[in-house]
Amino acid sequence: MHNAIPPRWRKYRSKIRQMMFRSVRLFSAARRPLRVLAAMAVAGAGVTVAGGVAHAQPPPPPPVLHNVKYTVFAEQPFNVSIYYRDTDPPNWADYSHNPYVYSPKAEAHVGPDQQWVLDVMLANPNEWAMVTATSGRSTQTPNIHCVLAVDGVVVATDAGPRGALCSIRNW
């Protein structure tokens, strides 16, 4: 665009462009100390943030475990199959996908004077504590009983001619 102005008119050209560049040059000279100050501020902020990370909160404490006691017996001597929960599943989806991973099976001979007893530790017994016993396909009725206690307090009992289920939660 400079070349479009005829030479005789160039002397009347506006001085605005020259004035703008002069002020920019002055501003550029003043900008150098500002850059140094900005760099120092950023470095100081980095030290402050890094110092804050060193004082992070400790992880939350593990959940409180409760003593869960399962007891199974029968009014007549009999071999029973027992399923029980000995660990808390991480979530309902994992449990639903494969409940037998979290519910081992035991075979036991029980009777009026012979009980099957197991103590386990669970974080959430209201959700996961469970024991069930069955006589299987037998036609006999040994009258099976179960008792579920949490931290020494009996919270569920059940009895049935061929099986029993003890749980805090409704299944």
mmCIF file of C-alpha atoms in Angstrom:
data_model
loop_
_atom_site.group_PDB
_atom_site.id
_atom_site.type_symbol
_atom_site.label_atom_id
_atom_site.label_comp_id
_atom_site.label_asym_id
_atom_site.label_seq_id
_atom_site.Cartn_x
_atom_site.Cartn_y
_atom_site.Cartn_z
ATOM 1 C CA MET A 1 0.000 0.000 0.000
ATOM 2 C CA HIS A 2 2.994 2.345 0.507
ATOM 3 C CA ASN A 3 3.806 2.217 -3.154
ATOM 4 C CA ALA A 4 0.312 3.369 -4.078
ATOM 5 C CA ILE A 5 1.015 6.860 -2.684
ATOM 6 C CA PRO A 6 2.664 9.141 -5.257
ATOM 7 C CA PRO A 7 6.098 10.472 -4.161
ATOM 8 C CA ARG A 8 5.004 14.093 -3.920
ATOM 9 C CA TRP A 9 2.260 13.186 -1.430
ATOM 10 C CA ARG A 10 4.493 11.069 0.798
ATOM 11 C CA LYS A 11 5.661 14.089 2.763
ATOM 12 C CA TYR A 12 2.035 14.661 3.851
ATOM 13 C CA ARG A 13 1.668 11.109 5.025
ATOM 14 C CA SER A 14 0.364 10.627 8.546
ATOM 15 C CA LYS A 15 2.873 10.272 11.367
ATOM 16 C CA ILE A 16 0.534 7.955 13.287
ATOM 17 C CA ARG A 17 2.388 4.844 12.189
ATOM 18 C CA GLN A 18 5.723 6.231 13.407
ATOM 19 C CA MET A 19 4.209 7.317 16.709
ATOM 20 C CA MET A 20 2.697 3.878 17.253
ATOM 21 C CA PHE A 21 5.991 2.136 16.627
ATOM 22 C CA ARG A 22 7.841 4.470 18.982
ATOM 23 C CA SER A 23 5.436 3.744 21.817
ATOM 24 C CA VAL A 24 5.691 0.037 21.121
ATOM 25 C CA ARG A 25 9.459 0.272 21.302
ATOM 26 C CA LEU A 26 9.193 2.039 24.639
ATOM 27 C CA PHE A 27 6.693 -0.534 25.825
ATOM 28 C CA SER A 28 8.992 -3.340 24.650
ATOM 29 C CA ALA A 29 11.794 -1.938 26.761
ATOM 30 C CA ALA A 30 9.500 -1.767 29.776
ATOM 31 C CA ARG A 31 8.214 -5.250 29.093
ATOM 32 C CA ARG A 32 11.519 -7.024 29.845
ATOM 33 C CA PRO A 33 11.371 -6.432 33.648
ATOM 34 C CA LEU A 34 7.703 -7.439 33.595
ATOM 35 C CA ARG A 35 8.622 -10.727 31.927
ATOM 36 C CA VAL A 36 11.200 -11.411 34.635
ATOM 37 C CA LEU A 37 8.651 -10.650 37.361
ATOM 38 C CA ALA A 38 6.042 -12.862 35.668
ATOM 39 C CA ALA A 39 8.528 -15.735 35.411
ATOM 40 C CA MET A 40 9.380 -15.388 39.093
ATOM 41 C CA ALA A 41 5.680 -15.356 40.021
ATOM 42 C CA VAL A 42 5.014 -18.523 38.005
ATOM 43 C CA ALA A 43 8.017 -20.250 39.569
ATOM 44 C CA GLY A 44 6.850 -19.212 43.038
ATOM 45 C CA ALA A 45 3.356 -20.511 42.343
ATOM 46 C CA GLY A 46 4.835 -23.828 41.229
ATOM 47 C CA VAL A 47 6.722 -24.139 44.501
ATOM 48 C CA THR A 48 3.555 -23.285 46.424
ATOM 49 C CA VAL A 49 1.518 -25.898 44.528
ATOM 50 C CA ALA A 50 4.248 -28.498 44.910
ATOM 51 C CA GLY A 51 4.387 -27.744 48.623
ATOM 52 C CA GLY A 52 0.609 -28.234 48.832
ATOM 53 C CA VAL A 53 0.845 -31.685 47.286
ATOM 54 C CA ALA A 54 3.303 -32.765 49.954
ATOM 55 C CA HIS A 55 0.595 -32.162 52.575
ATOM 56 C CA ALA A 56 -2.137 -34.224 50.869
ATOM 57 C CA GLN A 57 -4.821 -35.846 53.001
ATOM 58 C CA PRO A 58 -4.101 -39.433 54.085
ATOM 59 C CA PRO A 59 -6.291 -42.130 52.530
ATOM 60 C CA PRO A 60 -9.507 -42.942 54.384
ATOM 61 C CA PRO A 61 -9.281 -45.700 56.982
ATOM 62 C CA PRO A 62 -10.365 -49.187 55.920
ATOM 63 C CA PRO A 63 -13.960 -50.134 56.737
ATOM 64 C CA VAL A 64 -14.679 -51.545 60.186
ATOM 65 C CA LEU A 65 -14.975 -55.326 60.041
ATOM 66 C CA HIS A 66 -17.718 -57.113 61.980
ATOM 67 C CA ASN A 67 -17.509 -60.611 63.421
ATOM 68 C CA VAL A 68 -20.179 -62.757 61.787
ATOM 69 C CA LYS A 69 -20.880 -66.191 63.258
ATOM 70 C CA TYR A 70 -22.798 -68.819 61.278
ATOM 71 C CA THR A 71 -24.233 -71.862 63.067
ATOM 72 C CA VAL A 72 -26.079 -74.792 61.465
ATOM 73 C CA PHE A 73 -27.512 -77.872 63.199
ATOM 74 C CA ALA A 74 -30.323 -80.394 62.737
ATOM 75 C CA GLU A 75 -32.742 -82.167 65.056
ATOM 76 C CA GLN A 76 -31.655 -85.519 63.571
ATOM 77 C CA PRO A 77 -28.108 -86.490 62.489
ATOM 78 C CA PHE A 78 -27.771 -85.659 58.798
ATOM 79 C CA ASN A 79 -25.313 -84.603 56.059
ATOM 80 C CA VAL A 80 -26.183 -81.118 54.804
ATOM 81 C CA SER A 81 -24.923 -78.784 52.087
ATOM 82 C CA ILE A 82 -24.132 -75.303 53.407
ATOM 83 C CA TYR A 83 -23.560 -72.119 51.417
ATOM 84 C CA TYR A 84 -22.264 -69.074 53.272
ATOM 85 C CA ARG A 85 -20.826 -65.636 52.538
ATOM 86 C CA ASP A 86 -17.254 -65.203 53.790
ATOM 87 C CA THR A 87 -16.229 -62.011 51.929
ATOM 88 C CA ASP A 88 -17.937 -58.758 50.970
ATOM 89 C CA PRO A 89 -18.384 -58.558 47.191
ATOM 90 C CA PRO A 90 -17.101 -55.230 45.814
ATOM 91 C CA ASN A 91 -20.540 -54.422 44.383
ATOM 92 C CA TRP A 92 -23.865 -55.976 43.476
ATOM 93 C CA ALA A 93 -22.944 -56.378 39.789
ATOM 94 C CA ASP A 94 -19.898 -58.523 40.592
ATOM 95 C CA TYR A 95 -21.937 -60.638 42.991
ATOM 96 C CA SER A 96 -24.779 -61.096 40.492
ATOM 97 C CA HIS A 97 -22.375 -62.091 37.735
ATOM 98 C CA ASN A 98 -21.035 -65.043 39.750
ATOM 99 C CA PRO A 99 -22.448 -65.435 43.282
ATOM 100 C CA TYR A 100 -20.585 -68.698 43.912
ATOM 101 C CA VAL A 101 -17.259 -66.837 43.935
ATOM 102 C CA TYR A 102 -18.477 -65.097 47.097
ATOM 103 C CA SER A 103 -20.530 -68.005 48.496
ATOM 104 C CA PRO A 104 -18.410 -71.079 49.174
ATOM 105 C CA LYS A 105 -20.050 -74.462 49.771
ATOM 106 C CA ALA A 106 -19.345 -76.786 52.679
ATOM 107 C CA GLU A 107 -20.573 -80.315 53.338
ATOM 108 C CA ALA A 108 -21.083 -81.100 57.017
ATOM 109 C CA HIS A 109 -22.554 -83.796 59.220
ATOM 110 C CA VAL A 110 -24.795 -82.068 61.765
ATOM 111 C CA GLY A 111 -27.192 -83.176 64.456
ATOM 112 C CA PRO A 112 -28.703 -82.114 67.769
ATOM 113 C CA ASP A 113 -25.301 -82.394 69.478
ATOM 114 C CA GLN A 114 -23.109 -81.623 66.459
ATOM 115 C CA GLN A 115 -23.132 -78.074 65.078
ATOM 116 C CA TRP A 116 -21.344 -76.568 62.102
ATOM 117 C CA VAL A 117 -19.913 -73.186 63.223
ATOM 118 C CA LEU A 118 -17.943 -70.650 61.190
ATOM 119 C CA ASP A 119 -16.665 -67.169 62.138
ATOM 120 C CA VAL A 120 -15.971 -64.686 59.327
ATOM 121 C CA MET A 121 -15.251 -60.951 59.174
ATOM 122 C CA LEU A 122 -17.472 -58.778 56.950
ATOM 123 C CA ALA A 123 -17.464 -55.011 56.423
ATOM 124 C CA ASN A 124 -21.181 -54.858 55.571
ATOM 125 C CA PRO A 125 -23.041 -57.749 57.238
ATOM 126 C CA ASN A 126 -26.430 -56.022 56.786
ATOM 127 C CA GLU A 127 -25.958 -56.442 53.053
ATOM 128 C CA TRP A 128 -23.896 -59.618 52.685
ATOM 129 C CA ALA A 129 -24.106 -61.912 55.755
ATOM 130 C CA MET A 130 -25.923 -65.114 54.760
ATOM 131 C CA VAL A 131 -25.889 -68.838 55.487
ATOM 132 C CA THR A 132 -28.190 -71.464 54.025
ATOM 133 C CA ALA A 133 -28.304 -75.199 54.647
ATOM 134 C CA THR A 134 -30.228 -77.894 52.800
ATOM 135 C CA SER A 135 -30.757 -81.630 52.937
ATOM 136 C CA GLY A 136 -30.614 -81.756 49.143
ATOM 137 C CA ARG A 137 -32.762 -84.301 47.311
ATOM 138 C CA SER A 138 -33.265 -86.504 50.340
ATOM 139 C CA THR A 139 -36.843 -87.348 51.253
ATOM 140 C CA GLN A 140 -35.957 -87.337 54.948
ATOM 141 C CA THR A 141 -36.797 -84.299 57.055
ATOM 142 C CA PRO A 142 -33.956 -83.691 59.531
ATOM 143 C CA ASN A 143 -35.404 -80.283 60.598
ATOM 144 C CA ILE A 144 -32.438 -78.043 59.824
ATOM 145 C CA HIS A 145 -31.747 -74.870 61.862
ATOM 146 C CA CYS A 146 -29.463 -71.897 61.248
ATOM 147 C CA VAL A 147 -28.384 -69.009 63.464
ATOM 148 C CA LEU A 148 -26.690 -65.783 62.320
ATOM 149 C CA ALA A 149 -24.949 -63.538 64.871
ATOM 150 C CA VAL A 150 -23.142 -60.241 64.230
ATOM 151 C CA ASP A 151 -20.689 -58.972 66.834
ATOM 152 C CA GLY A 152 -22.116 -61.427 69.375
ATOM 153 C CA VAL A 153 -25.785 -60.498 68.816
ATOM 154 C CA VAL A 154 -28.152 -63.002 67.178
ATOM 155 C CA VAL A 155 -29.789 -61.160 64.274
ATOM 156 C CA ALA A 156 -31.471 -63.998 62.346
ATOM 157 C CA THR A 157 -32.671 -67.559 62.895
ATOM 158 C CA ASP A 158 -34.561 -69.972 60.685
ATOM 159 C CA ALA A 159 -35.654 -73.591 60.668
ATOM 160 C CA GLY A 160 -37.268 -75.879 58.146
ATOM 161 C CA PRO A 161 -37.915 -79.576 57.615
ATOM 162 C CA ARG A 162 -35.390 -79.794 54.740
ATOM 163 C CA GLY A 163 -33.509 -76.487 54.825
ATOM 164 C CA ALA A 164 -33.005 -73.082 56.416
ATOM 165 C CA LEU A 165 -31.827 -69.627 55.321
ATOM 166 C CA CYS A 166 -30.422 -67.011 57.708
ATOM 167 C CA SER A 167 -29.786 -63.507 56.443
ATOM 168 C CA ILE A 168 -30.337 -59.933 57.621
ATOM 169 C CA ARG A 169 -31.399 -58.831 54.159
ATOM 170 C CA ASN A 170 -34.357 -60.304 52.278
ATOM 171 C CA TRP A 171 -33.250 -62.437 49.361
#
